[in-house]
CSV table of C-alpha atoms and ligand atoms in Angstrom, one decimal:
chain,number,residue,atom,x,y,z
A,192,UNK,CA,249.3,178.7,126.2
A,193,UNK,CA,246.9,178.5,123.1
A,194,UNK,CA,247.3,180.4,120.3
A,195,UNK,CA,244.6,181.6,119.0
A,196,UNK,CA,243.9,181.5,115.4
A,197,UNK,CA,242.0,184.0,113.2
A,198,UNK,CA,239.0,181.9,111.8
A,199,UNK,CA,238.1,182.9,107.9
A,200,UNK,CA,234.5,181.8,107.3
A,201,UNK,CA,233.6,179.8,103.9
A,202,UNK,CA,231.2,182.0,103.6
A,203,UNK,CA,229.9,186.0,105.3
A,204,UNK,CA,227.4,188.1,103.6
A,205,UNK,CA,227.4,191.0,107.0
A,206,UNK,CA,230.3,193.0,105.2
A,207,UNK,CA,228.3,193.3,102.2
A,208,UNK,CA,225.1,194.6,103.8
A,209,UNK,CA,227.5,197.0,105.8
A,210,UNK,CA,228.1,198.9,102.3
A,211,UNK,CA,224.5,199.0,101.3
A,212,UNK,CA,222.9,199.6,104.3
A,213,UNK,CA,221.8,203.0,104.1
A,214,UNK,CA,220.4,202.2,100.3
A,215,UNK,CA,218.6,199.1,101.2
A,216,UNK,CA,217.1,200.1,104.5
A,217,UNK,CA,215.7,203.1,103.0
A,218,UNK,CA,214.5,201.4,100.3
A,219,UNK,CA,212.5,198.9,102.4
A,220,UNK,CA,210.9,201.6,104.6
A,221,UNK,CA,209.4,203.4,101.8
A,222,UNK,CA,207.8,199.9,100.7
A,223,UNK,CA,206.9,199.1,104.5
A,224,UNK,CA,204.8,202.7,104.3
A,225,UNK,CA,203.5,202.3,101.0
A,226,UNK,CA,201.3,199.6,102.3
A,227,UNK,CA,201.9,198.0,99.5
A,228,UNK,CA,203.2,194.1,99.7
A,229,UNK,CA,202.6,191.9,96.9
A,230,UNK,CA,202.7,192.8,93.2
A,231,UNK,CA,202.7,196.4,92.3
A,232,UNK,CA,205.3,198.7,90.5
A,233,UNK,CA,208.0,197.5,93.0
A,234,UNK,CA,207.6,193.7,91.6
A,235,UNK,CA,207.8,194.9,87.9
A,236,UNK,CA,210.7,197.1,88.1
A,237,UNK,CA,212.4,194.2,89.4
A,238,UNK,CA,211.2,191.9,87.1
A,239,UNK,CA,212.2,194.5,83.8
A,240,UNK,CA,215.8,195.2,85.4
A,241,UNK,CA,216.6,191.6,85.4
A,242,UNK,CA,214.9,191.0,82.3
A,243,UNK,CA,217.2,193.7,80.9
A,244,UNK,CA,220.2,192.4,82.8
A,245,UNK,CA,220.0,189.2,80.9
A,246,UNK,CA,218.8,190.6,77.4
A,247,UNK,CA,215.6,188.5,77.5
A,248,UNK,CA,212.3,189.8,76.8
A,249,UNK,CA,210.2,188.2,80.3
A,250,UNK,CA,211.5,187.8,83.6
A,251,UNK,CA,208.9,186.1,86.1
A,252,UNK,CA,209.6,187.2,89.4
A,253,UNK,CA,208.4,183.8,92.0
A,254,UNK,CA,209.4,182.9,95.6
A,255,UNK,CA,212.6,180.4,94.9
A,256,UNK,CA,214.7,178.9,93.2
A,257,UNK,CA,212.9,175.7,93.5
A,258,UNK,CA,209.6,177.3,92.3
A,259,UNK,CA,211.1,178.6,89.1
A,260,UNK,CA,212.5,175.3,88.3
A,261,UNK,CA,209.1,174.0,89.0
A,262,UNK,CA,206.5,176.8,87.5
A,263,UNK,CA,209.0,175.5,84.1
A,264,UNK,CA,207.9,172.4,84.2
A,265,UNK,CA,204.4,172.9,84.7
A,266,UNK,CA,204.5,175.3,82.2
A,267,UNK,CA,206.0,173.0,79.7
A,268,UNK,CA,203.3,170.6,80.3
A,269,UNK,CA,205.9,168.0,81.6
A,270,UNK,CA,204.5,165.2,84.2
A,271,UNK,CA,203.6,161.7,84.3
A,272,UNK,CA,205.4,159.7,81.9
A,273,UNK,CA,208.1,162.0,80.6
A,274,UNK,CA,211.6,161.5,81.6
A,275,UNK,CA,214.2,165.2,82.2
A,276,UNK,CA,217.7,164.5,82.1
A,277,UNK,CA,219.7,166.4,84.7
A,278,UNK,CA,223.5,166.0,86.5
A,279,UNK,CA,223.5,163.5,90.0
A,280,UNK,CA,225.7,165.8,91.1
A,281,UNK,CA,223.7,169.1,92.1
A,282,UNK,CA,221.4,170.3,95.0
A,283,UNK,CA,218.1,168.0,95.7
A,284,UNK,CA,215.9,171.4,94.5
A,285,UNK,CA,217.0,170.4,90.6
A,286,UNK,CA,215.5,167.0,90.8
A,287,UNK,CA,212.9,167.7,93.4
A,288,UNK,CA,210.7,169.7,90.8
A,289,UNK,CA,211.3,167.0,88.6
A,290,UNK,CA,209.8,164.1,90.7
A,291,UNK,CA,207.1,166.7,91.8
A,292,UNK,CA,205.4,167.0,88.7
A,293,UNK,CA,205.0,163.4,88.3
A,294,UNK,CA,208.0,162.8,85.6
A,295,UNK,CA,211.4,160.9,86.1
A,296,UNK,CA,214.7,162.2,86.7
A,297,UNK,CA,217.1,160.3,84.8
A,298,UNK,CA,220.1,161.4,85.9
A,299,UNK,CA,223.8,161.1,84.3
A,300,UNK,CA,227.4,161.4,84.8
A,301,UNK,CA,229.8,164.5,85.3
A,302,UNK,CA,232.7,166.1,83.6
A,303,UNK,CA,235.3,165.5,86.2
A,304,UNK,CA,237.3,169.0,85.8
A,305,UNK,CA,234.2,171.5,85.6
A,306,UNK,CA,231.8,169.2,87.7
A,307,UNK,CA,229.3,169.9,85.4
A,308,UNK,CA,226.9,167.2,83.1
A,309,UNK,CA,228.9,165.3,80.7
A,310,UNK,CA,227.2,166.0,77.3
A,311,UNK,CA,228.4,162.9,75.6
A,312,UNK,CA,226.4,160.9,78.4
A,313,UNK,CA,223.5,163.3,78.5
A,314,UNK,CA,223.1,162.4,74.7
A,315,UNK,CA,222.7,158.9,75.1
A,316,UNK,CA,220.6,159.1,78.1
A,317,UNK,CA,217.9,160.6,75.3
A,318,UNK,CA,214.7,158.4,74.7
A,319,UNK,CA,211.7,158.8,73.1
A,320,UNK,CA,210.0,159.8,76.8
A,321,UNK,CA,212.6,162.7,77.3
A,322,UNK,CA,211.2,165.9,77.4
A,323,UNK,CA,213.9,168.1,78.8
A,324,UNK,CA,216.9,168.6,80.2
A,325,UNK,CA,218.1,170.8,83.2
A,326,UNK,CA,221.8,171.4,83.1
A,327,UNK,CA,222.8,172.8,86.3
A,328,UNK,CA,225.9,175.9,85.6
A,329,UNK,CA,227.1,174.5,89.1
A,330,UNK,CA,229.2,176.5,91.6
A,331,UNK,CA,228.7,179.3,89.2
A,332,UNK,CA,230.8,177.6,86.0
A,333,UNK,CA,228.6,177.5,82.6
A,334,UNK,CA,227.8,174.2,81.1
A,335,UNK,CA,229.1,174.0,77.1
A,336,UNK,CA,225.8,175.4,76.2
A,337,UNK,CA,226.7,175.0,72.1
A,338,UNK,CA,227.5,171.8,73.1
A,339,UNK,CA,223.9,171.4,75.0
A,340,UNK,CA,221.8,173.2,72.5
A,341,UNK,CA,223.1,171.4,69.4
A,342,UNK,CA,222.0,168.4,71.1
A,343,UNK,CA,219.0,169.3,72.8
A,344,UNK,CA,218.0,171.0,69.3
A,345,UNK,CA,218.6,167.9,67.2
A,346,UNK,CA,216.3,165.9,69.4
A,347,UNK,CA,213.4,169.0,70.1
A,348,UNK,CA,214.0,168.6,73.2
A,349,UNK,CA,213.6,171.6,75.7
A,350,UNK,CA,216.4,173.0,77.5
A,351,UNK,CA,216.0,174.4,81.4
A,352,UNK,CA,219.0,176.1,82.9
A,353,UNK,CA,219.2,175.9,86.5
A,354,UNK,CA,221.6,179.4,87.2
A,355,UNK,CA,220.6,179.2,90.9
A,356,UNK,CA,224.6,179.2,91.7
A,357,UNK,CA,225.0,181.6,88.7
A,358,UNK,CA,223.8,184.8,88.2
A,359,UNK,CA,226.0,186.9,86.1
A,360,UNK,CA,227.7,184.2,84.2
A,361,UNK,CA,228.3,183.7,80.9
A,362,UNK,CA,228.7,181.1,78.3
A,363,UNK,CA,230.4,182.9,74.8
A,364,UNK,CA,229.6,186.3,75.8
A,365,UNK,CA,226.1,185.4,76.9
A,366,UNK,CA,224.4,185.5,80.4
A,367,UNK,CA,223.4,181.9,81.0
A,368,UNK,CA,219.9,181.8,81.7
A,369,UNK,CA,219.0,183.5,78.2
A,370,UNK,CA,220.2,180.6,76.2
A,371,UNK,CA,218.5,177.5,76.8
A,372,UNK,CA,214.4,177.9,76.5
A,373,UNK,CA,213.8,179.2,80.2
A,374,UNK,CA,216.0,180.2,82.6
A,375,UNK,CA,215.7,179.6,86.7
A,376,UNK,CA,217.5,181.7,89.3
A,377,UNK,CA,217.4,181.5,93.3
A,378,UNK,CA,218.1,184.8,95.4
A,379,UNK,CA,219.0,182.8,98.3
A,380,UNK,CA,221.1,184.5,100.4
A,381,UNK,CA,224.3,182.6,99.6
A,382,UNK,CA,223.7,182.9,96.0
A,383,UNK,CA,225.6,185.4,94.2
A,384,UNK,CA,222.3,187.7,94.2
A,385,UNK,CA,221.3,186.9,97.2
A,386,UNK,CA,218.0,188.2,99.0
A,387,UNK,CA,217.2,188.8,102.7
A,388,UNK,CA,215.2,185.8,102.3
A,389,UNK,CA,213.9,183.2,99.9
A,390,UNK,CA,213.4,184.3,96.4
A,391,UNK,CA,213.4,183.7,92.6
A,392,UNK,CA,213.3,184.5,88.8
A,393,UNK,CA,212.6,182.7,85.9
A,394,UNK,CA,213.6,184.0,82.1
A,395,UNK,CA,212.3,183.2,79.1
A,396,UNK,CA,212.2,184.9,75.1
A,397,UNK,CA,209.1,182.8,74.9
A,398,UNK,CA,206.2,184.8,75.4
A,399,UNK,CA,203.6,181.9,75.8
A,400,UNK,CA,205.5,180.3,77.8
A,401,UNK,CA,205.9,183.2,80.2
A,402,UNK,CA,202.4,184.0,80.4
A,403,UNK,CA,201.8,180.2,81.8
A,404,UNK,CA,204.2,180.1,84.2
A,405,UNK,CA,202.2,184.0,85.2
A,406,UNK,CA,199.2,182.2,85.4
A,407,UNK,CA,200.4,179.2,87.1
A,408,UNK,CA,202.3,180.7,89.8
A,409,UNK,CA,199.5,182.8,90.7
A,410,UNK,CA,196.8,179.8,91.6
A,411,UNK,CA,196.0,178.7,87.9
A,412,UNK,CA,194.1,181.9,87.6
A,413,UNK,CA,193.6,183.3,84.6
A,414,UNK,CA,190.9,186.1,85.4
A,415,UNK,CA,190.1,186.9,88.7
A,416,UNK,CA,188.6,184.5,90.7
A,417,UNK,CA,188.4,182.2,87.5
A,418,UNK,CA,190.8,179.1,86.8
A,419,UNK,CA,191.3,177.0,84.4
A,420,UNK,CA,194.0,174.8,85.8
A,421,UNK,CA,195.6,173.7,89.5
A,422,UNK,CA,198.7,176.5,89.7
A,423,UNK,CA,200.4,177.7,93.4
A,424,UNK,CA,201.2,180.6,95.3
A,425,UNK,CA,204.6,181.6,94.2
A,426,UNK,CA,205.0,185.3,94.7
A,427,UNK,CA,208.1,187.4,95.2
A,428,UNK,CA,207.8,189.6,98.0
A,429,UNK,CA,207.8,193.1,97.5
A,430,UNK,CA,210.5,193.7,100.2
A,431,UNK,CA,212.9,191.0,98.4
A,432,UNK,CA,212.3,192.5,95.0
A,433,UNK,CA,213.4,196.1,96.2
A,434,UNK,CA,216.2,194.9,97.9
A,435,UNK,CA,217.2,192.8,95.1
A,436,UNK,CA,217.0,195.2,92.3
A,437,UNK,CA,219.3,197.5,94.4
A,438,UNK,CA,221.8,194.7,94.5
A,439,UNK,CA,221.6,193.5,90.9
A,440,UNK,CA,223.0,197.1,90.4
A,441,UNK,CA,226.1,195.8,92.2
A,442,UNK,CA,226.4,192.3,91.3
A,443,UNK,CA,228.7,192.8,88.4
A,444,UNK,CA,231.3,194.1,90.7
A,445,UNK,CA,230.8,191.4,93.3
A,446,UNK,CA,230.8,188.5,90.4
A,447,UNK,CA,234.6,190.6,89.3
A,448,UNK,CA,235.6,190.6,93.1
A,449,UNK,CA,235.1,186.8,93.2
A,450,UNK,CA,236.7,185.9,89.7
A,451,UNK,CA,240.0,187.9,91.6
A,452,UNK,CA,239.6,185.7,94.7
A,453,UNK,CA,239.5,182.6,92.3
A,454,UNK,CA,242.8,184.0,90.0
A,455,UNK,CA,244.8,183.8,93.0
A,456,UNK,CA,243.8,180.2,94.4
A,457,UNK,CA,243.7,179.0,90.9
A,458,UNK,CA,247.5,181.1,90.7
A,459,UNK,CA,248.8,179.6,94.7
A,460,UNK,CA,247.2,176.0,94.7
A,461,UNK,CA,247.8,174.6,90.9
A,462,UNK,CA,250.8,173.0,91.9
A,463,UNK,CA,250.0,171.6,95.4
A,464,UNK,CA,250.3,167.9,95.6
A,465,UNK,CA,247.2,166.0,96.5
A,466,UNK,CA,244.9,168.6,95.2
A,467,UNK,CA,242.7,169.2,91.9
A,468,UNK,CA,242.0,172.7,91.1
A,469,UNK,CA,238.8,173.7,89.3
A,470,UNK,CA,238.6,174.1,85.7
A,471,UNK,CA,237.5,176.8,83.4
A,472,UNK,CA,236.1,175.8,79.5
A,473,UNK,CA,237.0,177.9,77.2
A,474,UNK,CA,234.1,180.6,76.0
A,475,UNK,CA,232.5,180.0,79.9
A,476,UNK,CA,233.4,182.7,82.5
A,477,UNK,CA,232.3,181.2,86.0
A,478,UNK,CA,230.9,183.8,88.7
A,479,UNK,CA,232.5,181.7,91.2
A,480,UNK,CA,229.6,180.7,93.6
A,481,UNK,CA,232.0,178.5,95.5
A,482,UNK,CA,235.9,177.7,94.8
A,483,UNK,CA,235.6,173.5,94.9
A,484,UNK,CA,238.6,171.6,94.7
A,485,UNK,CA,239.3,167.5,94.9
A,486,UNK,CA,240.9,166.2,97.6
A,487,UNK,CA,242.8,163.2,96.7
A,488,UNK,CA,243.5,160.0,98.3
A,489,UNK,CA,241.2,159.9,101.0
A,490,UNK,CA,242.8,162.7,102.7
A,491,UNK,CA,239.5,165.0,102.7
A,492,UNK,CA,238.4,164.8,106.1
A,493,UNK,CA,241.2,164.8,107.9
A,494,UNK,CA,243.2,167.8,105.8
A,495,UNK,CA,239.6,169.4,106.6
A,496,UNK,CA,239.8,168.9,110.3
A,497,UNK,CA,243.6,170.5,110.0
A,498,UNK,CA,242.8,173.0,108.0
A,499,UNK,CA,240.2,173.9,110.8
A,500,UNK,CA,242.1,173.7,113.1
A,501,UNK,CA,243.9,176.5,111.4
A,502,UNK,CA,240.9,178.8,111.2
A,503,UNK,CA,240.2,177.7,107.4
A,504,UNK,CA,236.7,177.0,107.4
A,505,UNK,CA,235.4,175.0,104.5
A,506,UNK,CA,232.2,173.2,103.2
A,507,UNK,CA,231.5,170.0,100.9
A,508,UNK,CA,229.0,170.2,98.1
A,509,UNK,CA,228.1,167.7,97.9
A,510,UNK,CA,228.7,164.2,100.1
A,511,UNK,CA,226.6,162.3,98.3
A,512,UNK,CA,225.0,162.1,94.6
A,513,UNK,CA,221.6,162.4,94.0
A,514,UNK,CA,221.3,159.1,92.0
A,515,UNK,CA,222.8,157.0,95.7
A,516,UNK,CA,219.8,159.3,97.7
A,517,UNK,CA,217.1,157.5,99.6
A,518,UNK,CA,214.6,159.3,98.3
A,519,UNK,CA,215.7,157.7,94.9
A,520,UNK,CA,215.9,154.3,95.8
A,521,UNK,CA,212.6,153.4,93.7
A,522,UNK,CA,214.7,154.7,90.7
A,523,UNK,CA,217.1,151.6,90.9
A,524,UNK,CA,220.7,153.2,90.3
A,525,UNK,CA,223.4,150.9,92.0
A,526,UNK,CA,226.8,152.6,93.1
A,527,UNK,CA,229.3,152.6,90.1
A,528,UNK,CA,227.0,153.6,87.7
A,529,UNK,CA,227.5,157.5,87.7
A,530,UNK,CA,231.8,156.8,88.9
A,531,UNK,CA,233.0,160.3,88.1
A,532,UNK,CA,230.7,162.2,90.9
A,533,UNK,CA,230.5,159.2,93.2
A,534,UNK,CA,234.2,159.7,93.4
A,535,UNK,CA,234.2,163.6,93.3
A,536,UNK,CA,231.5,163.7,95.8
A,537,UNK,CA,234.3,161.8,98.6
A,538,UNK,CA,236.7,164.5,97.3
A,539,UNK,CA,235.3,167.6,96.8
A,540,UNK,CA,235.7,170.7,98.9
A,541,UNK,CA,234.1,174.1,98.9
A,542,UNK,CA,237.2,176.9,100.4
A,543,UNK,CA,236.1,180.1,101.6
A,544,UNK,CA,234.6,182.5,99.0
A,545,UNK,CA,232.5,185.7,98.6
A,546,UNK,CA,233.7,189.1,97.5
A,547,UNK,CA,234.6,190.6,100.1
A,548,UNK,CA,237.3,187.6,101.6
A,549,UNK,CA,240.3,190.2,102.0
A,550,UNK,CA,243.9,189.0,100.8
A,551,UNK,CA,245.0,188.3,104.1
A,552,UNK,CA,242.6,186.0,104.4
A,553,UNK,CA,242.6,184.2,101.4
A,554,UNK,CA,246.6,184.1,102.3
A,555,UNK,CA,246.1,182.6,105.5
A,556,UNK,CA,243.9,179.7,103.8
A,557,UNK,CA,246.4,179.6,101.1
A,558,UNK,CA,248.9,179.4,103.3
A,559,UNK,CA,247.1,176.6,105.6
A,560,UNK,CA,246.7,174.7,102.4
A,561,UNK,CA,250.2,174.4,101.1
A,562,UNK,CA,251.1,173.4,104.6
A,563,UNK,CA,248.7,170.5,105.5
A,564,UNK,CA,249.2,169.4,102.3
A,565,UNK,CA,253.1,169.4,102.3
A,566,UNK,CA,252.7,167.8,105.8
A,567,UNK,CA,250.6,165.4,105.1
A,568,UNK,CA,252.8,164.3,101.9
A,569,UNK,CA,255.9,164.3,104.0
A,570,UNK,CA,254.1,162.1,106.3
A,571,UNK,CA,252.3,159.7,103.7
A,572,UNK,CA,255.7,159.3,102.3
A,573,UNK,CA,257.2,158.1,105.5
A,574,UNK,CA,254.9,155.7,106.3
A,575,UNK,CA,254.4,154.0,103.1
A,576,UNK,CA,258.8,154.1,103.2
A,577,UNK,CA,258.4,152.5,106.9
A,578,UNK,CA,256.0,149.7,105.4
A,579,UNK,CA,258.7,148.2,102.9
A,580,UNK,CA,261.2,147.7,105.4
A,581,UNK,CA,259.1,145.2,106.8
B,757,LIG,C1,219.9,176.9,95.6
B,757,LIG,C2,219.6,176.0,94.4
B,757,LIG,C3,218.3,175.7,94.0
B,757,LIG,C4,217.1,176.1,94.7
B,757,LIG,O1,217.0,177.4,95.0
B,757,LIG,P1,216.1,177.9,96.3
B,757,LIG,O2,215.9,179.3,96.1
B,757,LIG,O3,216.8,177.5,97.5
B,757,LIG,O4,214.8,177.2,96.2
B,757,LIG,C5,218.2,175.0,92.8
B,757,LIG,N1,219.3,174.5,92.2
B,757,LIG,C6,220.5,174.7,92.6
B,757,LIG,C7,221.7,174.2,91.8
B,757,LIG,C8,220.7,175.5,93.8
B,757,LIG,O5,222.0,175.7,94.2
């Protein structure tokens, strides 16, 4: 007979919409009646609440997290010819804008406990081209942003965070995304604001600079019917922003919930051979997008088929960095030169997270952990002992 298993998803946003149902639903019909879609008073209150949220003076409300990344660096004026440092090791969307507006990603190496960019090599990667750099606060963890602005400031160079994975976390006290130049956030639904839908923000103190990315995201135009340059549709919908400013009333909570979850695998998986926990810097607090750890020794793909196999579902962000890509082929990096997320990127693994994975479940993929792995050292010792006989 087969036992069946329990299965604990890596990731479940239905219990979460359970508890706000009647809120958001309600919420949504009275914008489906009003008639009114775009813009409007829905749009700004959003915009002011996370503007206030973050303790910045503009928030831009667009329609991803890849716009905002993007309507920055138009804004900025950045295209052909300039270079923008960012980390290899982040989703495609960071780079993307880069190459979309006609500049260069150079891209550098990682810090291998936080997986975020390593400042020393983002430093040297500076050239007279560079124009700005993207750090990415990945999985929700903040990058070192004194150690980012000191160097970003010495050089005048502009600083874009990417806090797509981040919302809510902070670097000294202070909500990323207020402390470089402009900040860019993503309401995918698996981010930790998540939308019912695509959807994004971008924050700046800069008040120029936030009435550019205005014009730009709303087809260049500057009065109506009138443009001066080539902008793009980017508009937050009005459903999204209604639903979203309900839930940035409840993210704080949520972002608490997850730094729990991540206490106890930090507390149960620290000493279990064959795996790298996740680091914390001091003076960052991570939100906890995803829990990633290393799996060592080649053993990642098959401790993740037995940990499936035991109901623990998990994810890998990401298998490959973005230098190794395809798409940047033209750019000329060779394998070896960014070594610390090459190797991560065959190691790392994403374990089930959001706020609302109950202790049982997080025990049973504790649990499943320590076992595969004991197992799987038990056996690896074996076999290597079998060897030297020979
Ligand atoms: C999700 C994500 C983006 C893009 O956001 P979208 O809303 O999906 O366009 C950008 N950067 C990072 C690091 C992300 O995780």
């Amino acid at each position: 007979m087969i036992q069946s298993v329990k299965s604990v998803p890596a990731f479940d946003n239905k219990q979460q919409y359970a508890v706000i149902e009647a809120e958001v639903s309600a919420a949504v019909l009275e914008v489906l009646s009003s008639g009114r879609y775009i813009g409007g008073p829905v749009i700004d209150g959003f915009e002011q609440a996370f503007a206030a949220y973050h303790g910045v003076s503009n928030c831009i409300a667009c329609n991803s997290g890849t716009d905002a990344l993007y309507l920055a660096l138009r804004a900025l004026d950045i295209g052909a010819g300039d270079e923008v440092i960012t980390t290899a090791f982040t989703f495609i969307a960071t780079s993307e804008v880069i190459s979309a507006v006609g500049a260069k990603p150079v891209f550098v190496d990682i810090d291998a406990n936080t997986y975020n960019l390593n400042l020393q090599q983002v430093e040297a990667a500076i050239t007279p081209n560079t124009k700005a750099i993207i750090p990415v606060h990945l999985f929700g963890q903040p990058v070192d942003m004194t150690g980012l602005m000191e160097i970003a400031s010495s050089h005048k160079i502009v600083v874009i965070e990417d806090c797509a994975q981040s919302t809510g976390a902070t670097w000294n006290e202070q909500k990323v995304g207020s402390i470089g130049h402009i900040g860019a956030f993503s309401f995918y639904p698996t981010k930790n604001l998540g939308g019912c839908g695509d959807g994004g923000a971008i924050t700046t103190n800069d008040p120029e600079i936030a009435q550019r990315m205005r014009v730009i995201k709303n087809h260049g135009q500057t009065n109506q019917y009138y443009y001066n340059e080539v902008g793009v549709n980017s508009r937050l919908d009005s459903i999204q922003a209604v639903i979203l400013q309900i839930k940035l009333k409840y993210l704080d909570d949520w972002n608490t919930k997850r730094k729990t979850i991540a206490s106890r695998y930090h507390q149960f998986l620290s000493k279990v051979p064959g795996i790298i926990i996740p680091q914390e810097l001091p003076g960052g607090a991570s939100v906890w997008n995803q829990y990633t750890i290393r799996i060592l020794d080649n053993q990642r793909e098959i401790v993740r088929k037995k940990l499936q196999d035991m109901g623990v579902n998990t994810m890998i962000y990401y298998p490959m960095p973005l230098h190794l890509q395809p798409v940047y082929k033209d750019l000329g990096y060779k394998e070896g030169q960014l070594p610390v997320c090459e190797q991560l990127s065959k190691e790392v693994t994403s374990l089930p997270m959001f706020p609302e994975l109950s202790s049982e479940q997080q025990d049973q993929v504790i649990y499943s952990i320590k076992e595969v792995m004991s197992l799987n050292s038990t056996l690896r010792t074996q076999h290597s002992a079998f060897n030297t006989q020979d």
